[in-house]
Amino acid sequence: MKYLIFTFILAALILMSSPLSASYLNSVNEVIAGSATGIGAKQMAMGGAGMMAIDGTSLYYNPANLTRVPRLEFMLGLSYQKYKSDMETRALSSSTGYDVKDSHANTRISSAIMTIPYPTYRGSMVFGFGVARTADFDGVSNFYFEEDNDGVITATSEEVGETGGINQWSFGMGIDLSPRVAFGGSVSLYHGKHKFNLQSPLYSAASLVSSYEQFLEYRYIGYGAKVGLAMQLSPHLGLGMTIESPIYYSIDQDGSEVVDGDISFYPTFEYDLKKPFVFSAGAIGRFDYLTLMADVDYTDWSQMSYSESFAMEMLNDELEDAYGETVRFRVGAEYVIPNIDLAIRGGFFNDPLPYKETISYNPDTRYGYSFGFGFLVDEVMMIDFAYVHGSFSDGFVLESGDFVSSINLNEDVTTDRLFMTASYRF
């Protein structure tokens, strides 16, 4: 019984230590929710629309379209991201507040994919395998509030930094069912980390008594699958659809805290998380040198659930109350300039926050735009570039026993990303 009580308290403390923009809303803040990132510079330049793309990224977007890759292909992708946060906090009883800006940047290899056609008497069969970064946890935020320390009002700051992400290792195949209909499927292994760092001074009677720093690390291993169909309705119009199964993650976490140089360690805590189904559909229209694409995804995040830990299972009702349904859409266009093998691309997307609207008083869904270009080299290599800008804002009323009074928090976040993909067909 003592161990059970300790486990529950530890789980609650670690979960509630998540970034303040979410942790004061509820005692659960699962970074897996709504953290998807894109794959492929061509697709990202078109707003992230990739359901009907014909290259190695089909392994992740819609494996049925692997059948349209005509030759052995190797694809390598790089990405750069800059995350910027602007947080304003103001006590409800005050007309002034604090405005803090911060940023974080990283550059990394984002994908490596191989597609291998298998000789058939008719139709097509193509295998694909690869690894891609499909979720990003990178972020930064600084938060100010006022404490009442023995009758003295003190401004106190908390700085939060996060890094990490999920890599998806996938193997799949696509096969023609008929001249116009293809089927595909893939299985995936997920592996990654989420690192969280909190720094805050501790005051008493307006005097600094100690410095406090907390480190948390979450390690993820998961598995899932996806099946898809691709249909060529006419020479100009194609449709696709996929179903992504629930992803089952095994998570273990630990960490430490440092108070005035004295370090103490948290014991390792283990539990499981189930991510819900994702239903997707996409369309493509081809008109001479112009191509139009559109994708839509539906996810009911309230169906996330914890297991293999009684302490975590007690939080499932809060997951259901905090998270809701999301519908993501992406649209894009590509125009190929004749005779010079240069493709110009642009797109628009939305990526709704997974929280229910009742939690936030100023919801503004994530959205953004993109553009880019690609060119063919010697009929065997395609090089693509993309720039993606995204932003969102949100606001909450925060309440805590640490605060002099309840405060408004307004957060503006922008992300700027660059993608480069090189594809070589043998």
Coordinates of C-alpha atoms in Angstrom, one line a residue, residues 14-229:
I14 CA 5.9 14.5 -12.6
L15 CA 2.8 15.0 -14.8
M16 CA 2.0 18.3 -13.2
S17 CA 5.5 19.5 -13.8
S18 CA 4.8 19.8 -17.5
P19 CA 4.8 23.2 -19.2
L20 CA 2.6 25.7 -17.3
S21 CA 0.6 26.6 -20.4
A22 CA -1.1 23.2 -20.0
S23 CA -0.4 21.9 -16.6
Y24 CA -2.7 24.3 -14.8
L25 CA -5.5 23.2 -17.0
N26 CA -5.5 19.7 -15.8
S27 CA -3.1 17.2 -14.2
V28 CA -2.4 15.4 -17.4
N29 CA -0.4 16.9 -20.3
E30 CA 0.6 14.2 -22.8
V31 CA 3.1 15.6 -25.3
I32 CA 2.4 12.8 -27.8
A33 CA -1.0 14.5 -28.5
G34 CA -0.8 16.9 -31.5
S35 CA 3.0 16.8 -31.9
A36 CA 3.1 15.4 -35.4
T37 CA 5.7 16.8 -37.8
G38 CA 6.1 16.5 -41.5
I39 CA 8.1 14.3 -43.8
G40 CA 9.5 15.2 -47.2
A41 CA 10.3 18.7 -48.6
K42 CA 8.0 18.3 -51.5
Q43 CA 5.0 17.4 -49.3
M44 CA 5.8 20.1 -46.7
A45 CA 6.1 22.8 -49.4
M46 CA 2.5 21.8 -50.4
G47 CA 1.2 22.4 -46.9
G48 CA 2.0 18.9 -45.8
A49 CA -0.4 17.2 -48.3
G50 CA 1.2 13.8 -49.0
M51 CA -1.6 11.2 -49.1
M52 CA -1.3 10.9 -52.9
A53 CA 2.4 11.6 -53.2
I54 CA 4.5 9.3 -55.4
D55 CA 7.9 8.8 -53.8
G56 CA 9.4 7.1 -50.7
T57 CA 7.4 9.2 -48.3
S58 CA 4.3 7.1 -49.4
L59 CA 5.6 4.6 -46.8
Y60 CA 4.4 7.0 -44.1
Y61 CA 1.5 8.9 -45.8
N62 CA -0.2 6.2 -47.8
P63 CA 1.7 2.9 -48.4
A64 CA -0.7 2.1 -51.3
N65 CA 1.1 4.7 -53.4
L66 CA 4.4 2.8 -53.1
T67 CA 3.1 0.9 -56.2
R68 CA 3.6 4.1 -58.3
V69 CA 7.3 4.3 -57.5
P70 CA 8.8 2.9 -60.8
R71 CA 12.4 2.4 -59.8
L72 CA 14.7 1.7 -56.8
E73 CA 14.9 4.9 -54.9
F74 CA 16.8 6.2 -51.9
M75 CA 15.7 9.4 -50.1
L76 CA 17.5 11.4 -47.5
G77 CA 16.0 14.4 -45.7
L78 CA 17.3 17.2 -43.5
S79 CA 15.3 19.7 -41.4
Y80 CA 15.9 22.9 -39.4
Q81 CA 13.4 24.3 -36.9
K82 CA 13.2 27.5 -34.9
Y83 CA 10.6 27.6 -32.1
K84 CA 9.7 31.0 -30.7
S85 CA 7.5 31.7 -27.6
D86 CA 6.1 35.0 -26.4
M87 CA 4.3 34.7 -23.0
E88 CA 2.4 37.4 -21.2
T89 CA 1.1 37.0 -17.7
R90 CA -1.0 39.5 -15.8
A91 CA -2.8 39.2 -12.5
L92 CA -6.6 39.6 -12.8
S93 CA -6.4 42.4 -10.1
S94 CA -3.6 44.3 -12.0
S95 CA -3.4 46.3 -15.2
T96 CA 0.3 45.5 -15.8
G97 CA 2.0 42.2 -16.3
Y98 CA 5.1 40.5 -17.7
D99 CA 6.0 39.8 -21.3
V100 CA 8.8 37.3 -21.9
K101 CA 10.2 36.1 -25.3
D102 CA 12.5 33.1 -25.9
S103 CA 13.5 30.8 -28.8
H104 CA 15.1 27.4 -29.5
A105 CA 16.6 26.1 -32.7
N106 CA 17.8 22.7 -34.0
T107 CA 19.1 21.0 -37.2
R108 CA 18.9 17.3 -37.8
I109 CA 18.6 14.4 -40.3
S110 CA 14.8 13.9 -40.5
S111 CA 14.4 10.9 -42.7
A112 CA 16.1 8.1 -44.7
I113 CA 13.8 5.9 -46.9
M114 CA 14.5 3.1 -49.4
T115 CA 11.9 1.8 -51.9
I116 CA 12.4 -1.4 -53.8
P117 CA 10.2 -2.6 -56.7
Y118 CA 9.7 -6.3 -57.0
P119 CA 9.4 -7.8 -60.5
T120 CA 5.8 -8.9 -61.4
Y121 CA 4.1 -10.3 -64.5
R122 CA 1.6 -7.5 -64.4
G123 CA 0.7 -4.7 -62.1
S124 CA 3.2 -3.5 -59.4
M125 CA 4.6 -4.6 -56.1
V126 CA 6.9 -2.3 -54.2
F127 CA 8.5 -2.6 -50.8
G128 CA 9.7 0.3 -48.6
F129 CA 11.6 0.7 -45.4
G130 CA 12.9 3.7 -43.6
V131 CA 13.1 5.9 -40.5
A132 CA 11.7 9.3 -40.1
R133 CA 11.2 11.8 -37.2
T134 CA 7.4 12.0 -36.9
A135 CA 6.9 13.9 -33.7
D136 CA 8.8 16.8 -32.2
F137 CA 8.8 17.8 -28.5
D138 CA 11.2 20.8 -28.8
G139 CA 10.0 23.9 -27.1
V140 CA 10.8 26.7 -24.7
S141 CA 8.8 29.0 -22.4
N142 CA 9.5 31.5 -19.6
F143 CA 6.7 32.2 -17.1
Y144 CA 6.4 35.0 -14.5
F145 CA 4.0 35.3 -11.6
E146 CA 3.8 37.0 -8.2
E147 CA 4.1 35.3 -4.9
D148 CA 3.1 36.5 -1.4
N149 CA 6.1 35.7 0.8
D150 CA 5.2 36.6 4.4
G151 CA 3.3 39.7 3.2
V152 CA 5.9 40.7 0.7
I153 CA 5.0 40.5 -3.0
T154 CA 7.8 39.0 -5.1
A155 CA 8.0 38.5 -8.8
T156 CA 9.1 34.9 -9.5
S157 CA 10.1 33.3 -12.8
E158 CA 10.0 29.7 -14.1
E159 CA 11.9 28.7 -17.2
V160 CA 11.0 25.6 -19.1
G161 CA 13.0 23.9 -21.8
E162 CA 12.0 20.8 -23.7
T163 CA 13.8 18.7 -26.3
G164 CA 13.3 15.3 -28.0
G165 CA 11.0 13.6 -30.4
I166 CA 9.8 10.2 -31.8
N167 CA 11.5 8.3 -34.6
Q168 CA 9.3 6.0 -36.6
W169 CA 11.0 2.9 -38.2
S170 CA 8.7 1.5 -40.8
F171 CA 8.5 -1.4 -43.2
G172 CA 5.7 -1.7 -45.8
M173 CA 4.6 -2.7 -49.2
G174 CA 2.1 -1.6 -51.9
I175 CA 0.5 -3.9 -54.5
D176 CA -1.9 -3.3 -57.4
L177 CA -5.3 -4.8 -57.0
S178 CA -6.3 -3.7 -60.5
P179 CA -5.0 -1.2 -63.1
R180 CA -6.6 1.7 -61.1
V181 CA -6.7 0.4 -57.5
A182 CA -3.7 -0.2 -55.2
F183 CA -3.5 -1.5 -51.6
G184 CA -0.7 -1.0 -49.1
G185 CA 0.2 -1.5 -45.5
S186 CA 3.0 -0.9 -43.1
V187 CA 4.1 -1.8 -39.6
S188 CA 6.1 0.6 -37.5
L189 CA 8.3 0.7 -34.4
Y190 CA 8.5 4.0 -32.5
H191 CA 11.4 5.0 -30.4
G192 CA 12.3 8.3 -28.8
K193 CA 12.8 10.6 -25.8
H194 CA 11.3 13.7 -24.2
K195 CA 13.6 15.7 -21.9
F196 CA 12.1 18.4 -19.7
N197 CA 14.0 21.0 -17.7
L198 CA 12.5 23.4 -15.2
Q199 CA 14.4 26.2 -13.4
S200 CA 13.0 28.5 -10.8
P201 CA 14.4 30.5 -7.9
L202 CA 12.8 30.0 -4.4
Y203 CA 12.0 33.1 -2.3
S204 CA 11.0 33.7 1.3
A205 CA 10.1 37.2 2.5
A206 CA 11.4 38.6 -0.8
S207 CA 14.9 37.1 -0.3
L208 CA 16.4 34.4 -2.5
V209 CA 16.7 31.3 -0.3
S210 CA 17.7 28.7 -2.9
S211 CA 17.7 27.9 -6.6
Y212 CA 15.7 25.0 -7.9
E213 CA 16.1 22.9 -11.0
Q214 CA 14.2 19.8 -12.1
F215 CA 15.2 17.3 -14.9
L216 CA 12.7 14.8 -16.3
E217 CA 13.3 12.2 -19.0
Y218 CA 10.6 10.1 -20.7
R219 CA 11.7 7.2 -22.9
Y220 CA 9.2 5.8 -25.5
I221 CA 9.0 2.5 -27.3
G222 CA 5.9 1.7 -29.3
Y223 CA 4.4 -0.1 -32.2
G224 CA 1.5 0.4 -34.7
A225 CA 0.3 -0.3 -38.2
K226 CA -1.3 1.5 -41.2
V227 CA -3.3 0.3 -44.2
G228 CA -4.3 2.4 -47.2
L229 CA -6.0 2.4 -50.6

